[in-house]
Coordinates of C-alpha atoms in Angstrom, one line a residue:
X128 CA -40.2 -20.0 0.3
X129 CA -37.8 -19.5 -2.9
X130 CA -33.8 -19.3 -3.0
X131 CA -31.7 -18.5 -6.2
X132 CA -28.3 -17.7 -6.5
X133 CA -26.0 -16.0 -8.8
X134 CA -22.8 -14.4 -9.5
X135 CA -20.3 -11.6 -9.1
X136 CA -16.9 -9.8 -8.4
X137 CA -15.3 -8.6 -5.5
X138 CA -12.2 -7.1 -6.1
X139 CA -9.6 -6.4 -3.9
X140 CA -6.6 -3.7 -5.7
X141 CA -6.7 -4.7 -9.0
X142 CA -7.7 -9.0 -7.9
X143 CA -10.7 -10.1 -8.1
X144 CA -12.6 -12.9 -6.2
X145 CA -15.9 -14.6 -7.5
X146 CA -18.6 -13.7 -4.7
X147 CA -22.1 -16.5 -4.7
X148 CA -25.1 -13.8 -4.6
X149 CA -28.1 -16.3 -2.7
X150 CA -31.2 -14.9 -1.8
X151 CA -34.5 -16.5 -0.5
X152 CA -37.8 -16.1 0.4
X153 CA -40.0 -16.3 3.6
X154 CA -43.2 -15.8 4.8
X155 CA -43.0 -13.2 6.5
X156 CA -42.7 -9.5 7.3
X157 CA -41.9 -8.1 4.0
X158 CA -38.0 -6.8 4.5
X159 CA -35.1 -6.8 3.4
X160 CA -32.0 -7.8 4.6
X161 CA -28.6 -7.1 2.9
X162 CA -25.7 -9.3 5.0
X163 CA -21.6 -10.5 3.9
X164 CA -19.8 -8.2 4.8
X165 CA -21.5 -4.9 2.6
X166 CA -19.7 -1.7 2.6
X167 CA -22.3 2.2 2.3
X168 CA -22.6 2.0 -1.4
X169 CA -23.3 -1.7 -1.2
X170 CA -25.6 -1.5 1.2
X171 CA -27.6 1.0 -0.7
X172 CA -28.6 -1.6 -3.5
X173 CA -31.0 -2.3 -1.6
X174 CA -33.4 0.5 -2.5
X175 CA -31.4 0.3 -6.3
X176 CA -32.6 -3.5 -6.5
X177 CA -36.3 -2.7 -5.7
X178 CA -37.0 0.5 -8.2
X179 CA -34.8 -1.7 -11.0
X180 CA -37.7 -4.6 -10.4
X181 CA -40.2 -2.5 -10.5
X182 CA -39.8 -0.3 -12.8
X183 CA -38.7 -3.1 -15.0
X184 CA -42.5 -5.0 -16.0
X185 CA -41.4 -7.7 -12.5
X186 CA -43.1 -7.5 -9.5
X187 CA -41.4 -7.5 -6.3
X188 CA -41.9 -9.8 -3.9
X189 CA -44.0 -9.3 -1.4
X190 CA -41.9 -11.7 1.1
X191 CA -39.3 -11.5 4.0
X192 CA -35.8 -11.0 1.8
X193 CA -32.7 -11.8 2.8
X194 CA -29.9 -11.8 0.5
X195 CA -26.5 -13.0 1.4
X196 CA -22.9 -12.5 -0.4
X197 CA -20.5 -15.8 0.5
X198 CA -18.1 -15.7 1.9
X199 CA -18.9 -12.9 4.3
X200 CA -15.7 -12.7 5.4
X201 CA -14.2 -10.5 2.4
X202 CA -15.3 -7.3 2.3
X203 CA -17.5 -6.2 -0.5
X204 CA -18.3 -2.3 -1.8
X205 CA -19.1 -0.7 -5.2
X206 CA -22.1 -0.9 -7.2
X207 CA -21.5 -3.5 -9.7
X208 CA -22.9 -6.0 -7.9
X209 CA -26.5 -4.7 -8.1
X210 CA -26.8 -6.5 -10.8
X211 CA -26.8 -10.1 -9.8
X212 CA -28.5 -8.7 -6.6
X213 CA -31.7 -7.9 -8.9
X214 CA -31.4 -11.5 -10.7
X215 CA -30.9 -13.2 -7.8
X216 CA -34.2 -11.9 -6.3
X217 CA -36.1 -12.2 -9.4
X218 CA -35.3 -15.9 -9.5
X219 CA -35.8 -16.7 -5.4
X220 CA -38.9 -15.3 -7.4
X221 CA -39.4 -17.9 -10.3
X222 CA -39.5 -14.5 -12.5
X223 CA -36.2 -16.5 -14.2
X224 CA -35.5 -19.8 -14.1
X225 CA -32.9 -20.3 -11.0
X226 CA -30.5 -22.4 -12.7
X227 CA -30.6 -20.1 -16.0
X228 CA -28.9 -17.7 -13.4
X229 CA -26.7 -20.1 -11.5
X230 CA -23.6 -20.3 -13.0
X231 CA -23.8 -16.4 -14.5
X232 CA -21.5 -13.9 -13.3
X233 CA -23.1 -10.4 -13.4
X234 CA -21.3 -7.0 -13.0
X235 CA -22.5 -3.7 -12.8
X236 CA -25.0 -0.8 -11.8
X237 CA -28.5 -0.5 -12.3
X238 CA -30.6 2.4 -12.7
X239 CA -33.8 3.1 -10.6
X240 CA -35.5 3.0 -14.5
X241 CA -33.8 -0.1 -14.8
X242 CA -30.8 0.6 -16.7
X243 CA -27.6 -1.2 -16.6
X244 CA -25.0 1.0 -15.4
X245 CA -21.0 0.5 -16.2
X246 CA -19.5 0.6 -13.5
X247 CA -14.6 0.4 -12.6
X248 CA -12.6 -2.9 -12.6
X249 CA -14.7 -5.2 -15.4
X250 CA -11.6 -6.5 -17.3
X251 CA -10.0 -7.5 -13.5
X252 CA -13.5 -8.6 -12.7
X253 CA -13.4 -10.7 -15.6
X254 CA -9.9 -11.7 -14.8
X255 CA -10.7 -13.7 -11.6
X256 CA -14.1 -15.5 -13.0
X257 CA -12.5 -17.1 -15.7
X258 CA -9.4 -18.0 -13.4
X259 CA -11.8 -19.7 -11.4
X260 CA -14.1 -21.4 -14.2
X261 CA -16.8 -19.7 -15.1
X262 CA -17.5 -19.0 -19.6
X263 CA -20.9 -16.6 -19.3
X264 CA -20.1 -13.1 -18.1
X265 CA -22.8 -10.3 -18.2
X266 CA -21.8 -7.2 -18.0
X267 CA -23.2 -3.2 -19.5
X268 CA -23.6 -2.7 -22.7
X269 CA -20.6 0.6 -22.5
X270 CA -17.6 -1.8 -20.6
X271 CA -18.8 -5.1 -23.0
X272 CA -15.5 -4.4 -25.8
X273 CA -13.7 -4.4 -22.0
X274 CA -14.9 -7.9 -21.1
X275 CA -14.5 -9.7 -23.7
X276 CA -10.3 -9.2 -23.7
X277 CA -10.8 -12.0 -21.9
X278 CA -10.2 -15.1 -24.1
X279 CA -12.5 -18.4 -23.4
X280 CA -15.6 -16.2 -22.0
X281 CA -19.1 -15.5 -23.4
X282 CA -20.0 -11.6 -23.3
X283 CA -23.8 -10.1 -23.0
X284 CA -23.9 -6.7 -22.6
X285 CA -27.0 -5.5 -21.8
X286 CA -28.8 -1.9 -21.7
X287 CA -31.5 -2.7 -18.9
X288 CA -32.9 -5.2 -16.5
X289 CA -35.8 -5.4 -18.8
X290 CA -33.5 -7.1 -21.4
X291 CA -31.7 -9.3 -19.7
X292 CA -35.0 -10.8 -18.2
X293 CA -36.1 -11.5 -21.6
X294 CA -33.1 -13.1 -22.3
X295 CA -32.8 -15.2 -19.6
X296 CA -36.8 -16.4 -20.0
X297 CA -36.4 -16.3 -24.1
X298 CA -38.6 -13.7 -24.6
X299 CA -38.5 -11.1 -27.4
X300 CA -35.8 -8.4 -26.4
X301 CA -37.8 -5.1 -26.1
X302 CA -36.0 -2.8 -28.2
X303 CA -33.8 -0.3 -26.9
X304 CA -35.0 3.7 -26.3
X305 CA -34.3 6.2 -28.8
X306 CA -30.6 7.7 -27.9
X307 CA -30.2 11.0 -27.8
X308 CA -28.7 13.7 -29.7
X309 CA -27.3 14.8 -26.3
X310 CA -24.6 12.9 -25.1
X311 CA -25.7 10.2 -23.1
X312 CA -25.1 10.4 -19.1
X313 CA -24.5 6.0 -18.9
X314 CA -21.2 6.8 -20.0
X315 CA -19.6 9.1 -16.9
X316 CA -19.5 5.7 -15.1
X317 CA -17.0 5.0 -17.6
X318 CA -14.3 7.6 -16.4
X319 CA -14.0 9.0 -12.2
X320 CA -12.8 12.5 -12.7
X321 CA -9.5 12.9 -10.9
X322 CA -8.6 9.9 -10.2
X323 CA -5.8 10.0 -13.4
X324 CA -2.8 11.9 -10.4
X325 CA -1.5 13.1 -14.2
X326 CA -1.2 10.2 -15.6
X327 CA -1.9 9.8 -19.5
X328 CA -2.0 7.4 -22.5
X329 CA -1.0 9.5 -25.2
X330 CA 0.2 13.4 -25.3
X331 CA -2.2 14.9 -28.1
X332 CA -4.1 13.5 -31.3
X333 CA -0.6 12.3 -32.7
X334 CA 1.0 10.3 -29.1
X335 CA 3.7 10.8 -27.5
X336 CA 6.2 14.6 -29.1
X337 CA 8.8 13.3 -30.6
X338 CA 12.3 13.8 -30.3
X339 CA 12.8 16.2 -33.1
X340 CA 12.0 19.1 -30.7
X341 CA 14.5 18.1 -28.4
X342 CA 17.4 21.1 -29.2
X343 CA 20.8 19.7 -28.7
X344 CA 21.2 17.4 -25.2
X345 CA 23.7 14.6 -26.5
X346 CA 24.1 13.0 -23.2
X347 CA 20.7 13.6 -22.4
X348 CA 19.2 11.8 -25.0
X349 CA 22.1 8.9 -25.1
X350 CA 20.9 8.0 -21.6
X351 CA 17.0 8.4 -22.4
X352 CA 17.4 5.5 -25.2
X353 CA 19.7 3.8 -23.3
X354 CA 17.0 4.0 -20.6
X355 CA 14.4 2.9 -22.5
X356 CA 16.1 0.0 -24.3
X357 CA 17.5 -1.6 -20.6
X358 CA 14.8 -0.4 -18.5
X359 CA 17.2 1.7 -15.9
X360 CA 15.6 4.9 -14.3
X361 CA 17.5 7.8 -15.0
X362 CA 17.4 11.2 -13.0
X363 CA 17.9 14.6 -15.0
X364 CA 19.6 17.2 -12.4
X365 CA 20.0 21.1 -13.9
X366 CA 18.8 24.6 -14.7
X367 CA 15.1 25.7 -15.4
X368 CA 15.2 26.0 -19.6
X369 CA 17.4 23.6 -20.3
X370 CA 14.9 21.1 -21.1
X371 CA 14.7 18.6 -18.9
X372 CA 10.8 18.0 -18.9
X373 CA 10.7 18.1 -22.7
X374 CA 13.7 14.7 -22.8
X375 CA 10.9 12.7 -19.9
X376 CA 8.0 13.8 -21.9
X377 CA 8.9 12.2 -24.9
X378 CA 10.3 8.8 -23.3
X379 CA 7.4 7.0 -23.7
X380 CA 7.4 7.4 -26.9
X381 CA 10.4 5.3 -27.7
X382 CA 8.9 2.7 -25.3
X383 CA 8.3 -0.1 -27.5
X384 CA 4.5 -1.4 -27.5
X385 CA 3.2 -3.2 -24.8
X386 CA 3.0 -6.7 -25.6
X387 CA -0.7 -8.6 -25.0
X388 CA -0.2 -9.5 -21.4
X389 CA 1.8 -6.3 -20.5
X390 CA -1.7 -4.3 -22.3
X391 CA -4.1 -6.5 -20.2
X392 CA -1.9 -5.7 -17.1
X393 CA -2.3 -2.2 -17.6
X394 CA -6.0 -2.1 -18.4
X395 CA -6.8 -3.8 -15.9
X396 CA -5.0 -1.2 -13.8
X397 CA -6.5 1.8 -15.7
X398 CA -10.3 0.5 -15.8
X399 CA -10.1 0.2 -11.2
X400 CA -8.9 3.7 -11.0
X401 CA -11.6 4.4 -13.1
X402 CA -9.5 6.5 -16.2
X403 CA -10.0 4.1 -19.2
X404 CA -11.1 6.4 -21.6
X405 CA -14.7 5.1 -23.2
X406 CA -13.9 3.4 -26.6
X407 CA -9.7 2.3 -25.8
X408 CA -11.6 -1.1 -23.5
X409 CA -6.8 -2.3 -24.3
X410 CA -4.0 -0.3 -23.2
X411 CA -1.7 -1.0 -25.7
X412 CA 0.9 1.9 -25.0
X413 CA 3.4 2.7 -22.7
X414 CA 1.4 5.2 -20.8
X415 CA 2.8 8.3 -18.8
X416 CA 2.1 9.9 -14.7
X417 CA 3.5 13.0 -14.5
X418 CA 1.9 13.9 -10.8
X419 CA 2.3 17.3 -8.7
X420 CA 4.9 17.8 -6.5
X421 CA 2.1 18.1 -3.5
X422 CA 1.4 14.4 -4.1
X423 CA 1.0 13.1 -1.0
X424 CA 2.4 9.6 -0.1
X425 CA -1.2 7.8 -1.2
X426 CA -1.2 9.1 -4.4
X427 CA 2.1 8.0 -5.1
X428 CA 2.4 4.1 -3.8
X429 CA -1.7 4.2 -3.3
X430 CA -3.9 4.5 -0.7
X431 CA -7.8 5.7 0.7
X432 CA -10.6 4.6 2.6
X433 CA -11.0 0.8 3.6
X434 CA -9.3 -0.8 0.4
X435 CA -6.4 0.7 -1.3
X436 CA -6.3 2.0 -4.9
X437 CA -4.0 2.3 -7.1
X438 CA -1.6 5.9 -6.9
X439 CA 0.8 6.8 -9.5
X440 CA 3.3 3.9 -8.8
X441 CA 0.5 2.3 -10.6
X442 CA -1.0 4.2 -13.3
X443 CA 2.2 4.3 -14.2
X444 CA 2.5 0.5 -14.8
X445 CA 4.8 -1.2 -17.9
X446 CA 5.6 2.8 -19.1
X447 CA 6.2 6.0 -17.1
X448 CA 6.3 7.9 -13.7
X449 CA 8.1 11.5 -14.5
X450 CA 8.4 13.1 -10.7
X451 CA 9.0 16.9 -12.0
X452 CA 10.9 19.3 -9.4
X453 CA 11.8 15.8 -7.8
X454 CA 13.1 17.2 -4.1
X455 CA 10.1 19.5 -4.2
X456 CA 8.4 16.3 -3.0
X457 CA 7.9 14.6 0.6
X458 CA 10.6 12.9 1.8
X459 CA 8.5 10.9 2.8
X460 CA 6.7 9.8 -0.1
X461 CA 9.5 9.9 -2.2
X462 CA 10.9 6.9 0.3
X463 CA 8.3 4.7 -0.7
X464 CA 8.9 4.8 -4.1
X465 CA 12.6 2.2 -2.8
X466 CA 10.5 -0.7 -2.4
X467 CA 8.2 -0.9 -5.3
X468 CA 12.0 0.2 -7.5
X469 CA 13.3 -3.4 -6.5
X470 CA 10.5 -5.4 -6.5
X471 CA 8.3 -4.0 -9.1
X472 CA 5.2 -4.2 -6.8
X473 CA 3.5 -2.3 -4.0
X474 CA 2.5 -4.3 -0.9
X475 CA -0.1 -1.4 1.3
X476 CA -1.4 -2.8 4.4
X477 CA -4.7 -1.3 6.0
X478 CA -7.2 -2.4 8.4
X479 CA -9.7 -3.3 5.6
X480 CA -6.9 -5.3 3.9
X481 CA -3.9 -6.3 1.9
X482 CA -3.4 -5.1 -1.4
X483 CA -1.0 -6.4 -3.5
X484 CA -1.2 -3.4 -6.6
X485 CA 1.7 -3.9 -9.6
X486 CA 4.3 -1.3 -10.3
X487 CA 7.0 -1.9 -12.4
X488 CA 7.5 1.6 -14.0
X489 CA 10.8 3.4 -15.3
X490 CA 10.8 6.0 -13.0
X491 CA 12.5 9.6 -14.3
X492 CA 13.4 12.5 -12.1
X493 CA 14.2 16.2 -12.7
X494 CA 16.3 18.1 -10.3
X495 CA 17.5 22.1 -10.0
X496 CA 20.4 21.9 -8.5
X497 CA 19.4 24.0 -5.9
X498 CA 16.0 26.7 -5.0
X499 CA 16.6 29.1 -7.1
X500 CA 18.0 26.9 -9.9
X501 CA 21.3 29.0 -10.7
X502 CA 23.2 27.1 -9.0
X503 CA 27.0 26.3 -10.9
X504 CA 25.9 27.9 -13.5
X505 CA 27.9 29.7 -15.8
X506 CA 27.2 33.4 -14.9
X507 CA 23.7 31.9 -12.9
X508 CA 24.0 34.7 -10.2
X509 CA 23.0 32.0 -7.3
X510 CA 22.6 33.2 -3.6
X511 CA 21.6 30.3 -2.4
X512 CA 23.5 29.7 0.9
X513 CA 25.3 27.0 1.0
X514 CA 23.1 25.1 3.8
X515 CA 20.4 25.8 2.1
X516 CA 21.8 24.1 -1.3
X517 CA 22.9 20.9 0.9
X518 CA 19.2 20.5 2.2
X519 CA 17.8 21.0 -0.5
X520 CA 20.2 18.3 -2.5
X521 CA 19.9 16.1 0.6
X522 CA 15.5 15.6 -0.1
X523 CA 16.8 13.2 -3.1
X524 CA 17.9 10.5 -0.4
X525 CA 20.8 8.2 -0.6
X526 CA 19.2 5.0 -0.7
X527 CA 16.9 6.7 -3.2
X528 CA 19.4 7.7 -6.1
X529 CA 21.2 4.3 -5.0
X530 CA 18.6 2.6 -7.3
X531 CA 18.5 5.2 -10.3
X532 CA 21.0 3.8 -12.5
X533 CA 21.8 7.1 -15.3
X534 CA 22.8 10.1 -13.7
X535 CA 22.9 12.9 -16.2
X536 CA 23.7 17.1 -15.9
X537 CA 21.5 18.6 -18.1
X538 CA 23.1 22.3 -19.3
X539 CA 21.5 24.9 -21.3
X540 CA 21.3 24.8 -25.0
X541 CA 23.2 27.4 -27.0
X542 CA 21.9 29.0 -29.0
X543 CA 23.1 27.5 -32.3
X544 CA 20.9 24.2 -30.9
X545 CA 18.4 25.9 -30.3
X546 CA 18.0 27.7 -33.5
X547 CA 18.4 24.6 -35.9
X548 CA 21.6 25.6 -37.1
X549 CA 23.3 23.1 -35.2
X550 CA 20.9 19.9 -36.6
X551 CA 18.2 18.3 -35.3
X552 CA 18.4 15.1 -33.8
X553 CA 17.2 11.8 -34.7
X554 CA 12.6 11.3 -34.6
X555 CA 12.0 9.5 -32.1
X556 CA 10.5 6.7 -34.4
X557 CA 14.6 6.6 -35.4
X558 CA 15.0 6.1 -32.0
X559 CA 12.3 3.5 -31.0
X560 CA 13.4 1.4 -33.8
X561 CA 17.2 0.9 -32.7
X562 CA 15.6 0.5 -28.4
X563 CA 12.8 -2.1 -30.5
X564 CA 16.1 -3.6 -31.4
X565 CA 17.5 -3.8 -28.7
X566 CA 15.0 -5.4 -26.4
X567 CA 14.5 -8.6 -28.6
X568 CA 18.7 -9.3 -28.6
X569 CA 18.2 -8.8 -24.9
X570 CA 15.0 -11.3 -25.2
X571 CA 16.6 -13.8 -26.8
X572 CA 19.4 -13.9 -24.6
X573 CA 17.2 -14.0 -21.2
X574 CA 14.3 -16.3 -22.9
X575 CA 14.8 -19.0 -21.0
X576 CA 14.4 -16.9 -17.5
X577 CA 11.2 -15.1 -15.7
X578 CA 13.5 -11.5 -16.6
X579 CA 12.7 -9.6 -20.7
X580 CA 15.1 -6.6 -19.6
X581 CA 18.6 -6.4 -18.2
X582 CA 17.6 -3.8 -15.7
X583 CA 15.4 -7.1 -13.7
X584 CA 17.9 -9.5 -13.9
X585 CA 19.5 -10.5 -10.5
X586 CA 23.3 -8.9 -9.8
X587 CA 24.6 -12.0 -8.8
X588 CA 23.2 -13.8 -12.3
X589 CA 24.6 -11.5 -14.5
X590 CA 27.2 -11.8 -12.9
X591 CA 28.0 -15.6 -13.1
X592 CA 25.1 -16.5 -16.4
X593 CA 26.4 -13.8 -18.5
X594 CA 30.4 -13.2 -18.0
X595 CA 31.5 -10.2 -19.8
X596 CA 35.5 -9.2 -21.0
X597 CA 37.8 -9.9 -18.1
X598 CA 39.5 -6.6 -16.7
X599 CA 35.7 -4.4 -17.4
X600 CA 35.4 -4.2 -14.6
X601 CA 38.7 -2.5 -12.4
X602 CA 36.6 0.7 -13.3
X603 CA 33.9 -0.2 -11.3
X604 CA 35.4 -2.1 -8.6
X605 CA 38.3 0.7 -8.0
X606 CA 35.3 2.7 -7.1
X607 CA 33.7 0.3 -5.3
X608 CA 37.2 -0.2 -2.8
X609 CA 36.8 3.6 -2.7
X610 CA 33.1 3.7 -1.2
X611 CA 32.4 5.9 -4.4
X612 CA 30.3 3.1 -5.3
X613 CA 28.5 -0.2 -3.4
X614 CA 27.5 -3.6 -4.4
X615 CA 24.0 -2.1 -5.8
X616 CA 25.1 0.0 -8.6
X617 CA 28.3 -2.5 -9.0
X618 CA 25.4 -4.1 -10.0
X619 CA 23.4 -1.1 -12.1
X620 CA 26.4 -0.3 -13.4
X621 CA 26.9 -3.5 -15.3
X622 CA 23.3 -3.5 -16.4
X623 CA 23.7 -0.5 -18.1
X624 CA 26.7 -2.1 -20.1
X625 CA 24.7 -5.0 -20.7
X626 CA 22.1 -1.9 -22.3
X627 CA 25.0 -0.3 -24.2
X628 CA 26.0 -3.5 -25.5
X629 CA 22.5 -4.6 -27.1
X630 CA 22.1 -1.1 -28.7
X631 CA 25.3 -1.0 -30.5
X632 CA 24.4 -5.2 -31.5
X633 CA 27.4 -6.5 -29.6
X634 CA 27.4 -10.1 -28.1
X635 CA 28.9 -9.0 -24.4
X636 CA 29.7 -6.0 -23.2
X637 CA 33.4 -4.1 -23.7
X638 CA 35.6 -2.1 -21.6
X639 CA 33.9 0.7 -23.2
X640 CA 30.8 -0.1 -22.3
X641 CA 31.2 -0.4 -18.7
X642 CA 33.4 2.9 -18.5
X643 CA 30.0 4.3 -20.5
X644 CA 28.0 3.0 -18.0
X645 CA 29.9 4.3 -15.0
X646 CA 29.7 7.4 -16.1
X647 CA 26.2 8.1 -16.3
X648 CA 25.8 6.4 -13.2
X649 CA 28.8 9.5 -11.2
X650 CA 28.8 12.0 -13.6
X651 CA 32.7 11.5 -13.8
X652 CA 33.8 11.4 -16.6
X653 CA 35.6 8.2 -18.0
X654 CA 37.1 9.4 -21.4
X655 CA 34.3 7.5 -23.6
X656 CA 33.2 9.6 -26.5
X657 CA 29.0 10.0 -26.1
X658 CA 27.3 10.1 -29.9
X659 CA 25.8 12.8 -31.5
X660 CA 23.2 10.9 -32.9
X661 CA 23.4 7.0 -33.5
X662 CA 23.5 5.7 -30.2
X663 CA 25.8 4.1 -28.6
X664 CA 28.9 2.8 -30.2

């Protein structure tokens, strides 16, 4: 009778649970039993592991074999347990030293020929193992760079089970098979086609498109800069062709680079979703996600069979979620965004368990004024009936719009702006520099708090800990008394005012900052001056 154990990791959303893989050999009719709440793909590992062991030059034990996955109450799925199961079996049959694998965390799928294939979610799995105190990690060779992002762990990348057996037994490591000139089929496991829901880490080889491509639209550019500096949600409304999509696509390009912690968070989500590009183990730039308006609610907030998978709001974590033609989305899908907009995470309850996914994103909505897009446009000739226009605009519910800090009308550009006669606006690099400076001022002010940008500060804390000039809130308070502004809206006006002050280099908001914030929220002119360049002043 032989017994051995190894470890692997089960992922629940982007959180991992260390699983002990135990193998027990007893005299009896040769059989392979796998227990511990495995799913279909994990149950099929019995045949993969058997073929991989035999084709790696090891003998398959002709005894009664039982493999248990503990804790048995945690659902387990995927092919990432193959390597741990194979090593536990080899340890129980004394092909490798059972003590050498007892504290190893092994993650990887096995091919029938014994090669180790990459799997999704290596980074969050290694993070969970490191938090549990494990320091020796074995992963597929293609995923070694991703696993090495976790500090304090020793990572071994292997190409085949034969190599791993040699390393564990201190034997000469066999040479790799020559790599063909064609594409490596092993890289196919690193990225799952169609799982990105319109996400992109950069648009084009030079990264995100530049703001200099946008003609005119000074008010919208100012709102874009304020949104990036304070993390405020933005609504762009106007006729087709005015530049709403162009502006939204350039927002991610003026966001500051991700910090180390934020990069790990974003990389973990993209790794679990299977959209982490090969050769880019760490995401350093803010992601941009633009799902089509036909996307369902599970596609937006997460879902799927069994345990939910990340949706668009999680793929846009620490980046931009752009909903073009927002009224064309289903009302059910749009209203599902209200909870993550407030909490910064998605909590999804399913029969397979409860999953929490990060979802702290900057939302940009783009909407036409009516189905044809020509309502209220000069010379537009809109023929939509008033009832149709009201129903169309009502698809963006009041509770959702109440969570949007900036609402800007994007009017058609003038001929002079299109032809460049009025001069081009600033580049993304110049705007990004001011955004970085404004965020640095906010970070200094919020240094001893759990918040990093103005949009995250609770209203009560903002009003009591950082008072503004007396009388600056007269306009918002008057609108609140008239029912034109909610209590949440008042707090959001105050947050935007702080961001405007940070961009202008002021220690605290002045009345003109509050008036500009109120104008950007309500669309009602307050006598403020919108600068043509250089940010709010």
